[in-house]
Amino acid sequence: MATLLDPDARGRVILVGAGPGDPGLLTLRAAEALRQADVVVHDGLIDPRVLDLAPPEAQRISVAKRRARHTLPQEAINALIVAHVKAGSVVVRLKGGDPFIFGRGGEEVEAVRAAGLPVEVIPGVSAALGCAAEAMLPLTHRDHASAVSFVAGQCKGLSEQDWSGLAGQGRTLVIYMGVATAEQIADKLMADGVAPDMPVAVLEKGTLAGSRALRTLLADLGPMMARENVGSPAIIVVGEVVELSDAEDKLARWARVAENIA
């Protein structure tokens, strides 16, 4: 694998995947890149222990994004990275999960290359893989799912997108950024033909302190998110493989509560 990790080379950018949260899931190559950084441009929710791998004198710049509230627009982040590289700095662009899975890494690579500057990408453990592993949830399984798809649950034109065929028998659907739109997502999938009783898991704060793995049925997804006060970051997994996981069955719990009240 070609690399730009030459300690004598200046004026370059390295896009680094920080993984789903737990610093132990950072790759050795990512740690090596951080140790060479002059500037670290990082997402929100990056564990301070990961940032501490950069030299003490390295400049740390947060470009944290939240729903409808961005520190900097993407174009400004691109310009920031390019400016520091042109000044001769080794810039590590540190992203949660993997840079090329809903991390806008492709846009940043395009911007750096358009400026005629060198860039390398170091992959990270994606949120889907890390959170699913913690919950003992196999995204594929010979008896239950031979295909897995990743979609963004918070994007323009969500209702117009065709997700038919992405979830159902023998398939697993992983939805990023779907906490705020969970009820619409459930309605959309059922309208596209997914059975209302399809198992669904919500993996909240996976690999981080206070993580939770919850499961219910598709028709109960929105109500469960409200009952359990689920917050971001979280991913939603739709498919039969959910029943193999350690996720707590919240629908069964509420059914028992209702029986006791009755």
Coordinates of C-alpha atoms in Angstrom, one line a residue:
M1 CA 0.0 0.0 0.0
A2 CA 1.5 3.3 -1.1
T3 CA 1.9 5.8 1.8
L4 CA 2.7 9.4 2.5
L5 CA 3.8 8.6 6.1
D6 CA 7.3 10.0 5.4
P7 CA 8.4 12.0 8.5
D8 CA 10.5 14.3 6.3
A9 CA 7.7 15.1 3.8
R10 CA 5.9 18.4 4.4
G11 CA 2.7 19.9 2.9
R12 CA 0.4 16.9 2.8
V13 CA -3.0 15.8 4.1
I14 CA -3.9 12.4 5.6
L15 CA -7.6 11.5 6.0
V16 CA -7.8 9.2 9.0
G17 CA -10.7 7.1 10.2
A18 CA -10.9 7.3 14.0
G19 CA -13.4 4.3 14.3
P20 CA -16.7 4.3 16.1
G21 CA -15.4 5.8 19.4
D22 CA -13.4 3.4 21.5
P23 CA -9.7 4.5 21.1
G24 CA -8.7 0.8 21.1
L25 CA -10.3 0.4 17.7
L26 CA -8.0 3.0 16.1
T27 CA -5.6 1.3 13.6
L28 CA -1.9 1.3 14.1
R29 CA -1.5 3.2 10.8
A30 CA -3.9 5.9 12.1
A31 CA -1.9 6.3 15.3
E32 CA 1.3 6.6 13.3
A33 CA -0.3 9.4 11.2
L34 CA -1.4 11.3 14.3
R35 CA 2.1 11.2 15.7
Q36 CA 3.3 13.1 12.6
A37 CA 0.6 15.8 12.6
D38 CA 1.2 19.5 12.7
V39 CA -2.5 20.2 12.4
V40 CA -5.4 17.9 13.4
V41 CA -8.8 18.9 11.9
H42 CA -11.2 16.7 13.7
D43 CA -14.9 15.8 13.9
G44 CA -16.9 16.0 17.1
L45 CA -17.1 13.1 19.5
I46 CA -13.5 12.1 18.9
D47 CA -12.2 10.6 22.1
P48 CA -9.6 13.0 23.8
R49 CA -7.3 10.0 24.1
V50 CA -7.2 9.8 20.3
L51 CA -6.4 13.5 20.0
D52 CA -3.6 13.0 22.6
L53 CA -1.7 10.8 20.1
A54 CA -0.8 14.0 18.2
P55 CA 2.2 15.9 19.4
P56 CA 1.4 18.4 22.2
E57 CA 2.4 21.3 20.0
A58 CA 0.1 20.2 17.1
Q59 CA -2.8 22.5 16.4
R60 CA -6.2 20.9 17.0
I61 CA -9.2 22.4 15.1
S62 CA -12.7 21.1 15.8
V63 CA -15.1 21.2 12.8
A64 CA -17.9 19.3 14.7
K65 CA -21.2 18.9 13.0
R66 CA -24.6 18.5 14.6
R67 CA -28.0 18.3 13.0
A68 CA -28.8 21.7 11.4
R69 CA -25.7 23.2 13.2
H70 CA -22.3 23.0 11.7
T71 CA -19.2 24.7 13.0
L72 CA -18.0 25.2 9.4
P73 CA -19.7 24.4 6.1
Q74 CA -18.0 21.7 4.1
E75 CA -16.6 24.1 1.6
A76 CA -14.9 26.0 4.4
I77 CA -13.5 22.8 5.9
N78 CA -12.0 22.0 2.5
A79 CA -10.5 25.4 2.2
L80 CA -9.1 25.2 5.8
I81 CA -7.3 21.9 5.0
V82 CA -5.9 23.2 1.7
A83 CA -4.6 26.4 3.3
H84 CA -2.7 24.5 6.1
V85 CA -1.2 22.1 3.6
K86 CA -0.1 24.9 1.3
A87 CA 1.6 26.4 4.4
G88 CA 3.7 23.2 4.6
S89 CA 1.9 21.5 7.4
V90 CA 1.2 17.8 7.8
V91 CA -2.6 17.9 8.2
V92 CA -4.5 14.9 9.7
R93 CA -8.2 15.1 8.9
L94 CA -9.6 13.0 11.7
K95 CA -13.0 11.5 11.1
G96 CA -15.3 9.3 13.2
G97 CA -15.8 5.8 11.7
D98 CA -14.4 5.5 8.2
P99 CA -13.7 8.6 6.0
F100 CA -15.5 7.0 3.0
I101 CA -18.7 5.9 4.7
F102 CA -20.9 8.9 5.1
G103 CA -17.8 10.9 6.2
R104 CA -17.6 13.3 3.2
G105 CA -14.0 12.0 2.7
G106 CA -14.6 11.8 -1.1
E107 CA -15.4 15.5 -1.2
E108 CA -12.3 16.4 0.7
V109 CA -10.0 14.2 -1.4
E110 CA -11.4 15.9 -4.5
A111 CA -10.7 19.4 -3.0
V112 CA -7.2 18.5 -2.1
R113 CA -6.4 17.0 -5.4
A114 CA -8.0 19.9 -7.2
A115 CA -5.5 22.1 -5.4
G116 CA -2.6 19.9 -6.7
L117 CA -1.7 18.6 -3.2
P118 CA -0.8 15.1 -2.0
V119 CA -3.4 13.1 0.0
E120 CA -3.7 9.7 1.6
V121 CA -6.7 7.9 3.2
I122 CA -6.3 5.6 6.2
P123 CA -9.5 3.6 6.7
G124 CA -11.2 3.2 10.0
V125 CA -13.6 0.8 11.6
S126 CA -17.0 2.1 10.5
A127 CA -19.8 2.8 13.0
A128 CA -21.9 0.0 11.5
L129 CA -19.1 -2.6 12.0
G130 CA -18.0 -1.5 15.4
C131 CA -21.4 -1.0 16.9
A132 CA -22.7 -4.3 15.5
A133 CA -19.8 -6.2 16.8
E134 CA -20.3 -4.8 20.3
A135 CA -23.9 -5.9 20.2
M136 CA -23.0 -9.4 18.8
L137 CA -25.1 -8.6 15.8
P138 CA -23.8 -10.2 12.6
L139 CA -24.7 -8.0 9.6
T140 CA -24.4 -11.1 7.4
H141 CA -25.2 -14.7 8.2
R142 CA -25.4 -17.7 6.0
D143 CA -28.9 -18.6 7.3
H144 CA -30.3 -15.1 7.5
A145 CA -28.7 -12.4 5.3
S146 CA -26.4 -12.6 2.3
A147 CA -26.5 -8.9 1.5
V148 CA -26.1 -5.7 3.6
S149 CA -26.8 -2.1 2.5
F150 CA -25.9 1.2 4.2
V151 CA -28.1 4.3 3.8
A152 CA -28.3 7.8 5.3
G153 CA -31.5 8.4 7.2
Q154 CA -31.0 12.2 7.3
C155 CA -30.6 13.6 3.8
K156 CA -32.3 15.7 1.2
G157 CA -35.2 14.0 -0.6
L158 CA -35.5 11.1 1.9
S159 CA -39.2 10.4 1.1
E160 CA -38.5 10.3 -2.6
Q161 CA -35.7 7.8 -2.4
D162 CA -36.4 4.2 -3.4
W163 CA -35.3 1.8 -0.7
S164 CA -37.3 -1.1 -2.0
G165 CA -35.2 -4.3 -2.1
L166 CA -32.7 -3.0 0.5
A167 CA -34.5 -4.6 3.5
G168 CA -36.4 -7.8 3.9
Q169 CA -35.9 -11.5 4.0
G170 CA -32.2 -12.4 3.5
R171 CA -31.1 -8.8 3.6
T172 CA -29.8 -6.4 6.2
L173 CA -30.2 -2.6 6.1
V174 CA -28.0 -0.3 8.2
I175 CA -29.2 3.3 8.6
Y176 CA -26.9 6.0 9.7
M177 CA -28.1 9.4 11.1
G178 CA -31.7 8.1 11.5
V179 CA -32.5 9.1 15.1
A180 CA -34.5 12.2 14.3
T181 CA -36.3 10.6 11.3
A182 CA -36.9 7.1 12.7
E183 CA -40.7 7.2 12.5
Q184 CA -40.6 8.4 8.9
I185 CA -38.0 5.7 8.1
A186 CA -40.2 3.0 9.5
D187 CA -43.2 4.3 7.5
K188 CA -41.1 4.5 4.4
L189 CA -39.8 0.9 4.7
M190 CA -43.3 -0.5 5.3
A191 CA -44.7 1.5 2.4
D192 CA -41.8 -0.1 0.3
G193 CA -43.0 -3.5 1.3
V194 CA -41.0 -4.4 4.4
A195 CA -43.1 -6.4 6.9
P196 CA -44.2 -4.4 10.0
D197 CA -42.9 -7.3 12.2
M198 CA -39.3 -7.2 10.8
P199 CA -36.8 -7.1 13.7
V200 CA -35.0 -3.8 14.2
A201 CA -32.1 -2.8 16.4
V202 CA -31.0 0.6 17.6
L203 CA -27.3 0.7 18.6
E204 CA -26.8 3.9 20.6
K205 CA -23.3 5.3 21.4
G206 CA -21.7 2.0 20.3
T207 CA -18.3 1.3 21.8
L208 CA -18.6 4.4 24.0
A209 CA -19.4 4.7 27.7
G210 CA -23.2 4.4 28.2
S211 CA -23.8 2.4 25.0
R212 CA -27.1 0.7 24.5
A213 CA -28.4 -2.0 22.1
L214 CA -32.2 -2.0 21.9
R215 CA -34.5 -4.0 19.6
T216 CA -38.1 -4.0 18.6
L217 CA -40.2 -4.5 15.5
L218 CA -40.3 -2.1 12.5
A219 CA -43.8 -0.8 13.3
D220 CA -42.7 0.1 16.8
L221 CA -39.4 1.8 15.8
G222 CA -40.6 5.4 16.2
P223 CA -42.5 4.9 19.4
M224 CA -39.6 2.9 20.9
M225 CA -37.1 5.7 20.1
A226 CA -39.4 8.1 22.0
R227 CA -40.1 5.8 25.0
E228 CA -36.4 5.1 25.5
N229 CA -35.3 8.6 24.8
V230 CA -32.7 7.4 22.3
G231 CA -30.1 10.1 21.3
S232 CA -27.3 10.4 18.7
P233 CA -25.0 8.9 17.8
A234 CA -26.9 5.8 16.9
I235 CA -27.4 3.5 14.0
I236 CA -30.5 1.5 13.1
V237 CA -30.3 -2.1 11.8
V238 CA -33.2 -3.7 10.0
G239 CA -33.2 -7.4 9.3
E240 CA -33.6 -11.0 10.6
V241 CA -30.0 -10.9 12.0
V242 CA -31.2 -8.6 14.7
E243 CA -32.7 -11.6 16.5
L244 CA -29.3 -13.1 16.9
S245 CA -27.9 -10.1 18.8
D246 CA -27.6 -9.2 22.5
A247 CA -29.9 -6.2 22.0
E248 CA -32.5 -5.9 24.7
D249 CA -36.1 -6.6 23.4
K250 CA -37.9 -3.5 24.4
L251 CA -41.2 -4.4 22.9
A252 CA -41.4 -7.6 24.9
R253 CA -40.6 -5.6 28.1
W254 CA -43.4 -3.1 27.4
A255 CA -45.8 -6.0 26.7
R256 CA -45.0 -7.5 30.1
V257 CA -45.6 -4.1 31.7
A258 CA -49.0 -3.9 30.0
E259 CA -49.9 -7.4 31.2
N260 CA -49.0 -6.5 34.8
I261 CA -51.1 -3.3 34.7
A262 CA -54.0 -5.3 33.2

